[in-house]
XYZ file of C-alpha atoms in Angstrom:
699
model
C 123.634 105.846 80.227
C 121.786 109.120 79.675
C 118.762 109.129 77.389
C 119.291 112.780 76.420
C 120.424 111.894 72.891
C 117.233 109.866 72.448
C 114.687 112.217 74.025
C 116.373 115.620 73.634
C 118.508 115.207 70.491
C 120.248 118.201 68.927
C 120.565 116.539 65.512
C 118.527 113.831 63.767
C 118.929 111.645 60.694
C 115.876 109.899 59.237
C 116.900 106.662 57.523
C 114.281 105.905 54.896
C 112.978 109.475 54.796
C 110.023 109.951 52.449
C 108.639 112.810 50.375
C 105.155 111.585 51.261
C 104.135 113.228 54.588
C 101.660 110.403 55.215
C 104.231 107.577 55.207
C 106.195 106.337 58.210
C 109.381 107.908 56.860
C 107.616 111.125 55.900
C 105.529 111.987 58.975
C 108.459 112.748 61.327
C 110.121 114.743 58.519
C 107.048 116.927 58.179
C 106.514 117.271 61.953
C 110.128 118.199 62.689
C 110.284 120.660 59.805
C 107.060 122.344 60.919
C 108.380 122.516 64.493
C 111.440 124.386 63.180
C 113.979 121.678 64.046
C 117.155 122.737 62.249
C 119.678 119.894 62.220
C 117.496 117.419 60.329
C 119.104 115.096 57.769
C 116.918 112.923 55.512
C 118.668 109.771 54.251
C 117.288 108.352 50.999
C 119.571 106.947 48.264
C 116.842 107.323 45.619
C 116.219 111.057 45.826
C 118.437 114.179 46.060
C 115.846 115.987 48.172
C 113.125 114.989 50.608
C 110.334 117.429 51.413
C 112.485 120.298 50.109
C 115.605 119.405 52.112
C 118.883 118.029 50.804
C 118.866 114.259 51.110
C 121.886 112.013 51.697
C 122.549 108.658 50.098
C 123.545 106.982 53.381
C 124.395 107.725 56.992
C 128.067 107.926 56.119
C 127.329 110.949 53.894
C 125.560 112.989 56.583
C 127.826 115.995 57.327
C 127.833 115.587 61.129
C 127.577 112.818 63.699
C 123.943 112.942 64.762
C 122.537 112.288 68.218
C 119.605 110.264 66.928
C 118.747 108.130 63.907
C 115.121 107.292 63.094
C 114.946 104.005 61.185
C 111.945 103.830 58.870
C 113.141 100.533 57.378
C 111.899 96.968 57.055
C 112.657 94.675 59.986
C 115.347 92.687 58.153
C 117.290 95.852 57.269
C 117.389 97.317 60.767
C 120.412 95.690 62.434
C 122.715 96.008 59.375
C 121.927 99.714 59.245
C 122.330 100.119 62.993
C 125.832 98.687 62.596
C 126.578 101.425 60.072
C 125.131 104.088 62.394
C 127.258 102.846 65.256
C 130.360 102.828 63.076
C 130.039 106.572 62.412
C 129.273 107.403 66.060
C 125.482 107.841 66.130
C 124.493 107.867 69.804
C 120.930 106.539 69.703
C 118.205 105.228 67.418
C 114.468 104.623 67.217
C 113.270 101.525 65.354
C 109.727 101.884 64.011
C 109.531 98.473 62.321
C 107.290 95.673 63.615
C 107.860 91.950 63.089
C 109.870 91.199 66.216
C 109.042 89.504 69.542
C 105.473 90.812 69.482
C 104.712 88.197 66.794
C 105.576 85.305 69.168
C 106.915 83.504 66.113
C 110.385 82.083 65.647
C 111.387 84.580 62.953
C 110.308 87.609 64.990
C 111.893 86.301 68.179
C 115.150 85.742 66.289
C 115.074 89.326 64.977
C 114.580 90.675 68.491
C 117.426 88.537 69.825
C 119.670 89.875 67.076
C 118.741 93.454 67.980
C 119.337 92.818 71.675
C 122.735 91.318 70.867
C 123.618 94.458 68.879
C 122.779 96.822 71.750
C 124.635 94.638 74.259
C 127.701 94.606 72.012
C 127.762 98.301 71.140
C 126.133 100.104 74.052
C 124.118 102.180 71.594
C 120.722 103.174 73.028
C 117.928 101.884 70.815
C 114.210 102.529 71.328
C 111.704 99.982 70.087
C 111.354 98.056 67.879
C 107.640 98.147 67.082
C 107.232 101.616 68.558
C 105.561 104.804 67.397
C 108.331 107.081 68.625
C 108.248 110.068 70.930
C 107.129 113.682 71.211
C 108.997 116.287 73.254
C 106.696 119.302 73.482
C 109.038 121.395 75.628
C 111.804 121.401 73.006
C 109.565 120.930 69.971
C 111.053 117.572 68.916
C 108.675 115.099 67.235
C 110.429 111.782 66.528
C 107.215 109.896 65.852
C 105.000 108.776 62.998
C 101.954 109.354 65.211
C 99.792 112.230 64.053
C 98.035 112.859 67.358
C 101.006 114.921 68.526
C 101.393 118.160 66.635
C 103.745 121.152 66.725
C 101.823 123.971 68.344
C 100.201 121.739 70.972
C 100.881 123.409 74.332
C 103.811 122.229 76.416
C 103.087 121.207 79.985
C 104.703 119.288 82.829
C 102.903 115.915 82.491
C 104.678 113.035 80.742
C 102.894 110.090 79.138
C 104.750 106.763 79.011
C 103.047 103.780 77.377
C 103.843 100.311 76.069
C 101.191 100.692 73.376
C 101.298 103.275 70.608
C 97.545 103.347 70.268
C 97.090 103.882 73.995
C 99.577 106.765 73.867
C 97.358 108.523 71.350
C 94.168 107.586 73.219
C 95.245 108.821 76.660
C 96.801 111.927 75.112
C 93.532 112.930 73.468
C 91.479 112.216 76.604
C 93.835 114.287 78.737
C 94.003 117.173 76.280
C 90.203 117.456 76.428
C 90.585 117.901 80.184
C 93.129 120.664 79.658
C 96.232 118.627 80.560
C 99.367 119.632 78.634
C 102.419 117.406 78.190
C 106.193 117.588 78.412
C 106.823 114.212 76.720
C 104.856 111.398 75.104
C 106.943 108.219 74.927
C 105.984 104.879 73.401
C 108.357 102.113 74.488
C 107.440 99.379 71.987
C 109.147 96.025 72.474
C 111.902 97.443 74.714
C 114.747 95.440 73.191
C 117.161 97.888 74.809
C 115.676 100.965 76.491
C 112.937 99.692 78.762
C 110.092 101.242 80.715
C 112.146 101.793 83.865
C 114.915 103.534 81.902
C 112.453 106.098 80.585
C 110.885 106.492 84.012
C 114.292 107.160 85.545
C 114.896 109.907 82.950
C 111.515 111.506 83.685
C 112.139 111.413 87.435
C 115.185 113.641 86.876
C 113.657 115.760 84.088
C 113.107 119.320 85.392
C 110.321 119.838 82.843
C 108.246 116.914 84.193
C 106.259 116.985 87.449
C 103.883 114.094 86.724
C 103.967 110.881 84.673
C 101.036 108.832 83.384
C 101.915 105.215 82.646
C 100.149 102.508 80.636
C 101.794 99.175 81.523
C 101.334 95.722 80.039
C 104.390 94.001 81.503
C 107.500 95.297 83.235
C 110.849 93.721 82.439
C 112.911 95.168 85.265
C 110.979 95.354 88.508
C 113.803 96.617 90.772
C 114.637 99.428 88.321
C 110.958 100.419 88.165
C 110.787 100.570 91.972
C 113.974 102.677 92.072
C 112.582 105.140 89.525
C 109.247 105.259 91.359
C 111.095 106.041 94.585
C 112.822 108.930 92.810
C 109.415 110.269 91.736
C 108.155 109.982 95.296
C 111.221 111.685 96.770
C 110.781 114.646 94.426
C 107.054 114.930 95.099
C 106.200 114.026 91.494
C 102.956 112.181 90.770
C 103.398 108.738 89.204
C 100.028 107.427 87.995
C 99.760 103.892 86.597
C 97.169 101.923 84.658
C 98.095 98.232 84.460
C 96.239 96.121 81.923
C 95.571 92.425 82.638
C 94.431 92.570 86.255
C 91.875 89.758 86.051
C 92.607 86.474 87.825
C 94.402 83.862 85.751
C 93.630 80.943 88.028
C 97.292 80.060 88.624
C 97.830 76.571 90.000
C 100.542 75.555 92.432
C 101.911 72.045 92.547
C 103.392 72.233 96.000
C 102.324 75.260 98.045
C 99.247 77.311 98.823
C 101.262 80.532 98.644
C 102.102 80.251 94.950
C 98.435 79.774 94.110
C 97.635 83.041 95.879
C 100.667 85.038 94.741
C 100.101 85.326 91.019
C 101.226 87.904 88.499
C 98.499 90.395 89.421
C 99.267 90.191 93.144
C 102.934 90.953 92.507
C 102.112 94.078 90.512
C 99.625 95.206 93.161
C 102.244 94.746 95.866
C 104.867 96.552 93.781
C 102.622 99.534 93.096
C 101.762 99.749 96.789
C 105.441 99.594 97.726
C 106.287 102.213 95.098
C 103.666 104.658 96.349
C 102.130 105.172 92.914
C 98.589 106.369 92.230
C 96.750 103.415 90.680
C 94.138 104.248 88.029
C 91.420 101.648 87.546
C 90.660 102.740 83.991
C 92.339 104.675 81.185
C 90.336 107.841 81.759
C 91.490 107.707 85.361
C 95.032 108.553 84.244
C 93.762 111.771 82.703
C 91.725 112.600 85.806
C 94.740 112.157 88.093
C 96.884 114.412 85.907
C 94.083 116.954 85.870
C 93.844 116.974 89.689
C 97.622 117.230 89.946
C 97.284 120.764 88.586
C 95.504 121.600 91.871
C 97.791 119.387 93.948
C 98.963 122.045 96.397
C 95.363 122.360 97.645
C 94.869 118.606 98.238
C 96.316 117.145 101.416
C 94.474 113.832 101.574
C 91.261 112.015 100.680
C 88.927 113.012 103.525
C 85.986 114.759 101.858
C 83.111 116.988 102.772
C 80.118 116.783 100.434
C 77.687 119.631 99.787
C 74.800 118.843 97.451
C 71.468 120.245 96.326
C 70.299 116.627 96.124
C 70.189 114.151 98.997
C 70.447 111.319 96.469
C 73.588 112.812 94.930
C 75.151 113.102 98.367
C 74.496 109.423 99.007
C 75.884 108.442 95.600
C 79.080 110.418 96.185
C 79.475 108.969 99.695
C 79.196 105.424 98.336
C 81.564 106.128 95.451
C 84.189 107.593 97.788
C 83.908 104.626 100.153
C 84.287 102.133 97.299
C 87.467 103.899 96.155
C 89.122 104.279 99.535
C 87.986 107.832 100.241
C 86.708 109.031 103.586
C 83.611 111.074 104.502
C 84.153 112.136 108.142
C 81.223 113.296 110.260
C 81.391 117.056 110.712
C 81.862 118.403 114.261
C 78.744 119.326 116.267
C 79.407 123.071 116.111
C 79.727 122.949 112.309
C 76.487 120.968 112.057
C 74.717 123.474 114.312
C 75.875 126.391 112.167
C 74.669 124.653 109.000
C 71.349 123.763 110.627
C 70.652 127.473 111.104
C 70.000 127.711 107.350
C 69.095 124.119 106.417
C 65.605 122.763 107.275
C 65.258 119.800 109.635
C 64.703 117.352 106.769
C 68.116 118.182 105.258
C 71.158 116.210 106.442
C 74.035 118.264 107.907
C 76.427 115.637 109.317
C 78.207 114.933 105.973
C 77.091 114.664 103.280
C 75.282 117.973 103.630
C 71.939 118.360 101.835
C 71.702 122.054 100.948
C 68.036 121.612 99.941
C 66.138 124.269 98.025
C 67.082 126.818 100.665
C 70.183 127.442 98.573
C 68.051 129.601 96.279
C 66.635 131.744 99.082
C 69.713 132.726 101.132
C 71.986 135.184 99.318
C 75.350 134.235 100.860
C 74.426 130.890 102.348
C 76.531 128.752 99.965
C 79.674 130.809 100.579
C 79.186 130.363 104.327
C 78.351 126.645 104.021
C 81.502 125.948 101.992
C 83.623 127.751 104.561
C 82.047 125.810 107.399
C 82.479 122.424 105.668
C 86.150 123.103 104.907
C 86.971 124.433 108.375
C 87.718 121.115 110.217
C 91.347 120.007 110.100
C 90.315 116.479 109.114
C 88.620 117.650 105.898
C 90.935 117.779 102.864
C 88.619 118.361 99.895
C 85.079 119.590 99.249
C 82.871 117.914 96.633
C 80.159 120.360 95.593
C 77.221 119.030 93.559
C 75.465 121.903 91.789
C 74.098 120.836 88.391
C 73.454 123.240 85.532
C 71.782 126.496 86.526
C 72.490 125.966 90.250
C 76.234 126.287 89.670
C 75.777 129.129 87.211
C 73.752 131.195 89.705
C 76.032 130.436 92.641
C 79.350 130.718 90.809
C 80.332 133.999 92.465
C 79.943 132.457 95.920
C 81.916 129.347 94.910
C 84.736 131.459 93.476
C 84.915 133.604 96.612
C 84.964 130.497 98.788
C 87.769 128.989 96.699
C 89.828 132.158 97.039
C 89.310 132.180 100.813
C 90.468 128.580 101.369
C 93.727 126.700 100.855
C 91.720 123.480 100.286
C 90.324 122.303 96.968
C 86.710 122.658 95.888
C 85.639 120.100 93.271
C 82.498 121.242 91.475
C 80.340 118.484 89.956
C 77.820 119.362 87.252
C 76.203 116.256 85.767
C 74.457 118.480 83.203
C 77.957 119.241 81.796
C 77.158 122.925 81.303
C 79.979 124.443 83.356
C 83.000 126.226 81.880
C 85.982 124.091 82.956
C 88.510 126.737 81.911
C 86.832 129.499 83.913
C 86.568 127.278 86.974
C 90.234 126.261 86.710
C 91.247 129.911 86.567
C 89.485 130.361 89.908
C 91.291 127.310 91.362
C 88.192 125.100 91.218
C 88.325 121.563 89.820
C 85.404 120.283 87.750
C 83.843 116.949 86.812
C 80.586 116.090 85.092
C 80.386 112.537 86.496
C 79.943 111.351 90.097
C 82.073 108.224 89.838
C 84.985 109.830 87.992
C 85.109 112.642 90.524
C 85.035 110.257 93.498
C 87.635 107.878 92.031
C 90.018 110.662 91.115
C 89.725 112.549 94.417
C 90.021 109.381 96.531
C 92.994 108.026 94.561
C 94.872 111.307 94.296
C 94.223 112.187 97.929
C 95.422 108.771 99.093
C 98.611 109.213 97.037
C 99.142 112.709 98.431
C 98.750 111.512 102.017
C 101.247 108.656 101.698
C 104.548 108.950 103.477
C 108.032 108.015 102.324
C 108.704 105.323 104.926
C 111.394 102.877 103.824
C 111.827 99.495 105.494
C 115.485 98.591 105.984
C 116.235 94.850 105.909
C 117.375 93.525 109.273
C 120.922 92.210 109.488
C 121.032 88.452 109.130
C 120.963 86.897 112.595
C 121.955 83.440 111.370
C 122.863 81.469 108.249
C 121.115 78.675 106.425
C 122.648 75.212 106.455
C 124.227 74.105 103.186
C 121.406 73.091 100.872
C 121.694 69.521 99.547
C 122.935 69.524 95.956
C 120.169 68.587 93.523
C 117.391 68.654 96.130
C 114.164 70.548 95.416
C 112.966 70.812 99.024
C 113.898 70.471 102.663
C 111.997 68.155 104.939
C 109.587 69.787 107.373
C 111.958 69.147 110.258
C 114.909 70.672 108.404
C 112.785 73.648 107.391
C 111.604 74.379 110.933
C 115.089 74.034 112.411
C 116.501 76.431 109.781
C 113.798 79.056 110.378
C 114.167 78.746 114.152
C 117.782 79.916 113.817
C 116.455 83.233 112.459
C 114.053 83.724 115.339
C 110.918 82.087 113.985
C 109.213 80.339 116.935
C 108.559 76.731 115.951
C 107.004 73.636 117.465
C 109.831 71.425 118.681
C 109.552 67.811 117.610
C 111.241 64.439 117.829
C 111.992 62.341 114.748
C 111.503 58.613 115.298
C 112.424 55.692 113.051
C 110.767 52.663 114.655
C 107.928 51.762 116.995
C 110.151 51.617 120.089
C 111.492 55.115 119.467
C 107.942 56.304 118.895
C 106.777 54.961 122.305
C 109.738 56.465 124.167
C 109.411 59.896 122.482
C 105.661 59.996 123.054
C 106.059 59.458 126.816
C 108.787 62.115 126.934
C 106.849 64.783 124.988
C 103.433 64.140 126.514
C 99.933 63.836 125.072
C 98.018 64.689 122.935
C 100.423 64.389 120.000
C 100.578 65.004 116.258
C 102.449 62.552 114.025
C 103.714 63.488 110.535
C 105.806 61.740 107.933
C 109.219 63.350 107.411
C 110.107 63.486 103.713
C 111.363 66.204 101.350
C 109.211 64.674 98.607
C 105.729 65.188 100.124
C 104.701 68.802 100.648
C 101.013 68.452 101.546
C 100.870 65.464 103.840
C 97.203 65.818 104.781
C 96.142 65.008 101.227
C 97.968 61.673 101.444
C 96.908 60.667 104.940
C 100.406 61.274 106.305
C 99.351 63.370 109.311
C 97.574 62.031 112.401
C 96.090 64.320 115.055
C 95.004 63.948 118.705
C 97.058 60.871 119.531
C 96.408 60.309 123.255
C 98.351 57.161 124.161
C 101.368 55.104 123.135
C 99.350 52.460 121.283
C 97.685 55.052 119.025
C 101.099 56.621 118.365
C 102.569 53.283 117.279
C 99.535 52.478 115.115
C 99.798 55.867 113.399
C 103.556 55.438 112.911
C 103.193 52.055 111.239
C 100.240 53.116 109.066
C 102.081 56.186 107.749
C 105.263 54.240 107.065
C 103.289 51.614 105.116
C 101.515 54.349 103.125
C 104.765 56.168 102.339
C 106.514 52.956 101.218
C 103.710 52.421 98.684
C 104.277 55.863 97.101
C 106.825 55.773 94.237
C 109.854 58.029 94.606
C 109.131 59.107 98.181
C 112.163 59.097 100.433
C 111.358 58.365 104.079
C 113.361 60.020 106.854
C 111.085 58.935 109.675
C 108.043 60.268 111.513
C 108.011 63.399 113.633
C 106.075 63.596 116.905
C 105.151 67.001 118.297
C 102.700 68.351 120.867
C 99.227 69.127 119.611
C 98.610 72.752 120.491
C 95.189 73.773 121.720
C 93.425 77.059 120.891
C 94.737 79.893 118.775
C 93.960 81.033 115.238
C 95.730 79.565 112.213
C 97.277 81.915 109.647
C 99.454 81.354 106.597
C 102.645 83.286 105.879
C 104.556 82.474 102.723
C 107.223 84.104 100.565
C 107.544 83.488 96.834
C 110.041 84.810 94.305
C 108.294 86.868 91.624
C 110.273 86.888 88.336
C 109.834 90.670 87.912
C 109.935 92.131 91.422
C 111.653 89.494 93.554
C 110.547 88.261 96.971
C 106.902 88.810 97.895
C 105.198 88.004 101.200
C 101.644 86.652 101.310
C 99.678 86.420 104.565
C 96.159 85.154 105.119
C 93.963 83.231 107.505
C 94.835 79.554 107.525
C 92.891 76.531 106.363
C 89.774 76.920 104.235
C 89.650 80.690 104.790
C 92.780 81.204 102.703
C 91.956 78.722 99.977
C 88.247 79.429 99.541
C 87.885 83.088 100.491
C 91.175 84.345 99.001
C 91.416 86.719 101.952
C 95.100 87.576 101.650
C 97.509 90.520 101.724
C 100.707 90.863 99.686
C 103.856 92.971 100.130
C 107.296 93.016 98.585
C 110.206 92.297 100.905
C 111.659 93.652 103.097
C 108.779 93.579 105.592
C 109.321 94.413 109.254
C 107.159 93.469 112.237
C 105.028 96.620 111.966
C 104.420 95.979 108.269
C 103.496 92.345 108.901
C 101.087 93.355 111.653
C 99.495 95.936 109.320
C 98.997 93.187 106.723
C 97.198 91.019 109.282
C 94.985 93.946 110.273
C 94.184 94.460 106.592
C 92.601 91.011 106.272
C 88.810 90.896 106.036
C 88.882 88.096 108.591
C 91.044 89.989 111.077
C 88.090 89.922 113.503
C 88.983 86.286 114.196
C 92.285 87.556 115.612
C 90.650 90.449 117.436
C 88.364 88.695 119.894
C 85.422 87.866 117.636
C 82.243 87.004 119.627
C 84.006 86.871 122.951
C 86.979 84.760 121.898
C 90.331 85.850 123.351
C 92.285 88.343 121.246
C 95.208 86.851 119.369
C 98.831 87.835 119.970
C 99.028 89.858 116.762
C 102.250 91.588 117.769
C 103.971 88.212 118.237
C 102.635 87.052 114.867
C 104.064 90.176 113.233
C 107.486 89.472 114.753
C 107.385 85.838 113.604
C 106.482 86.868 110.045
C 109.255 89.483 110.022
C 111.723 86.790 111.127
C 110.496 84.617 108.238
C 111.157 87.480 105.814
C 114.641 88.087 107.201
C 115.404 84.376 106.840
C 114.309 84.381 103.216
C 116.414 87.429 102.357
C 119.463 85.677 103.833
C 118.838 82.456 101.902
C 120.501 83.149 98.567
C 119.533 82.093 95.070
C 118.795 78.455 95.918
C 115.655 79.404 97.828
C 112.530 79.317 95.675
C 109.736 79.506 98.223
C 109.283 79.418 101.989
C 105.954 78.947 103.725
C 104.679 78.607 107.289
C 101.245 76.996 107.288
C 99.911 77.201 109.840
C 101.421 79.874 112.029
C 99.311 79.428 115.148
C 98.495 82.769 116.793
C 97.876 82.085 120.463
C 95.864 84.301 122.850
C 97.387 87.699 123.605
C 100.605 87.387 125.607
C 101.164 83.727 124.674
C 102.961 84.287 121.377
C 102.724 82.687 117.942
C 104.295 79.441 116.799
C 105.046 77.830 113.430
C 103.451 74.397 113.365
C 104.514 73.402 109.839
C 107.054 74.803 107.387
C 107.825 74.282 103.714
C 111.114 75.232 102.027
C 111.358 74.728 98.271
C 114.690 74.961 96.470
C 115.866 75.612 92.951
C 117.473 72.263 92.249
C 119.101 73.554 89.048
C 121.025 76.369 90.752
C 124.592 75.638 91.835
C 125.162 77.559 95.044
C 128.364 75.808 96.162
C 130.379 79.028 96.074
C 127.551 81.040 97.614
C 127.216 78.645 100.548
C 131.000 78.620 101.016
C 130.999 82.413 101.170
């Protein structure tokens, strides 16, 4: 349903309106009146007037059906009054009151459940509870008790969407100091009904909004967020996000390595990457990204040239760009030669460029140097460090250079003496801090350079076998056979049940062999001594078989389906590929180097599904340890393309598996030398034993 009645209302009733302009029920009255909002109806049974306007005893007495009701009431009075609002046809409401789910106490949780039940029953759109309200600067509508947002503040095209009222005010003030003006400020509160993604979807379609800054604590509807983010991307609108709570929580996994690596933070990181958002690492970064967006047509990417009157400053900026994903390409030889004509031999000209003190002596040298540095096609932005009087004296040259180029010049004055407004008028961005400038330029440029590639899930090439009712896992053999049907290359094995079968199968398969217990109840067999390697004759196979069977029989609750014998592969590099179901965003792929590298070094990559072969290969190439797959120290290069195809087949299998699937992992996937493929040596399939998928499997 449209949020127009909530964010662009034509008529408003304030339930609990107050004569005191400093109270929750009085602040929006005063703001709306000062903004000249006409159809404003205070509701207060104790007073005939509120702040000079006729007051009404109840919502039923208001002379028209309003678009929006602001409820400045105690928490226990909210739902009864919402029922009355709904009965007379009020379209939407904002609930200011606290005392709901944010308390984490039974009483508050019960209140929130009651409010959620009301919205589900009536379809009425309700913002909050526990929210500060909203400000619409374009239409002059202030439905908030926050005093940071005032009538007369300039309207702009940046929206601010936060899950914290205090952070809404904080980011707003930071951004206003940078000259950013806003279309909307929206505080979502507890999101009992209208959630973050709903607002984001509205802003994606809002013609008055070209950029949104988001403060996120926790998303409730991951797929809807991704859909709204895609709409932003398609329209060329900047979506900048600051997510609080990015530190590691040390999640533990009972059964798989993947779950230990794919925690809450990893899922959000993968989602933001998939959504193509600009990720701010700090609150002030949101403001900086919105500020740069005002110059967005002059920024094509994050490859930077650096001109500086200080060699040290050039080095600092180069490091800061590198740390934030920016690029500092070496300038072409002809550009360096032209710069060298004016720069002494001790000054660097390759990039960064050390202008040295010669800047003072040559009248038009800076203008020429800027033009030269911006000339190469692979340079997107120029960072120009001229502190204090240097920038003041050279400003005419910088302004002329900015006018002559369609690329952005970012002036940096750590003395903070420059006139930001004057520079902006000339199309020049300005920062007074090295790190903020580098972070903002690198992040915004990376966002600007991103494409809109969408991965389409492959059609299911097979179906899963019916999952056993009540089971929480498949055996390794069952898991490998199921994945093989979807095109995952697996080690073929033979399941044996006694010593005679073990001898016969060993001779048939050939040596050396690996023996493993087959049981759906033991996920990590190595930890229990239920895997034997390098078995080179029949006697060692039988001894291993009997020892593992004895061990398994001594373990309570372990069902034994036999022992599997499979060839022991030689060479190759082990990697892990696992898919877990995130409660917010859905299926997420994790890849990393196998064995101790994954567990100790945490060298992993994450992506939301779907992932195709090219995406899987890119994830492998993004690993810090990719050199082990790329012929490190003379070793043969691994068949990375085959590994990418195997991982893509794993992802397609998972997406075809239905709701019973909880987690699927290949560990290890052995990447053989180039041209020899990749093969799944072990597989784990965990199921949701509480989910009844009888009808799903039948379909």
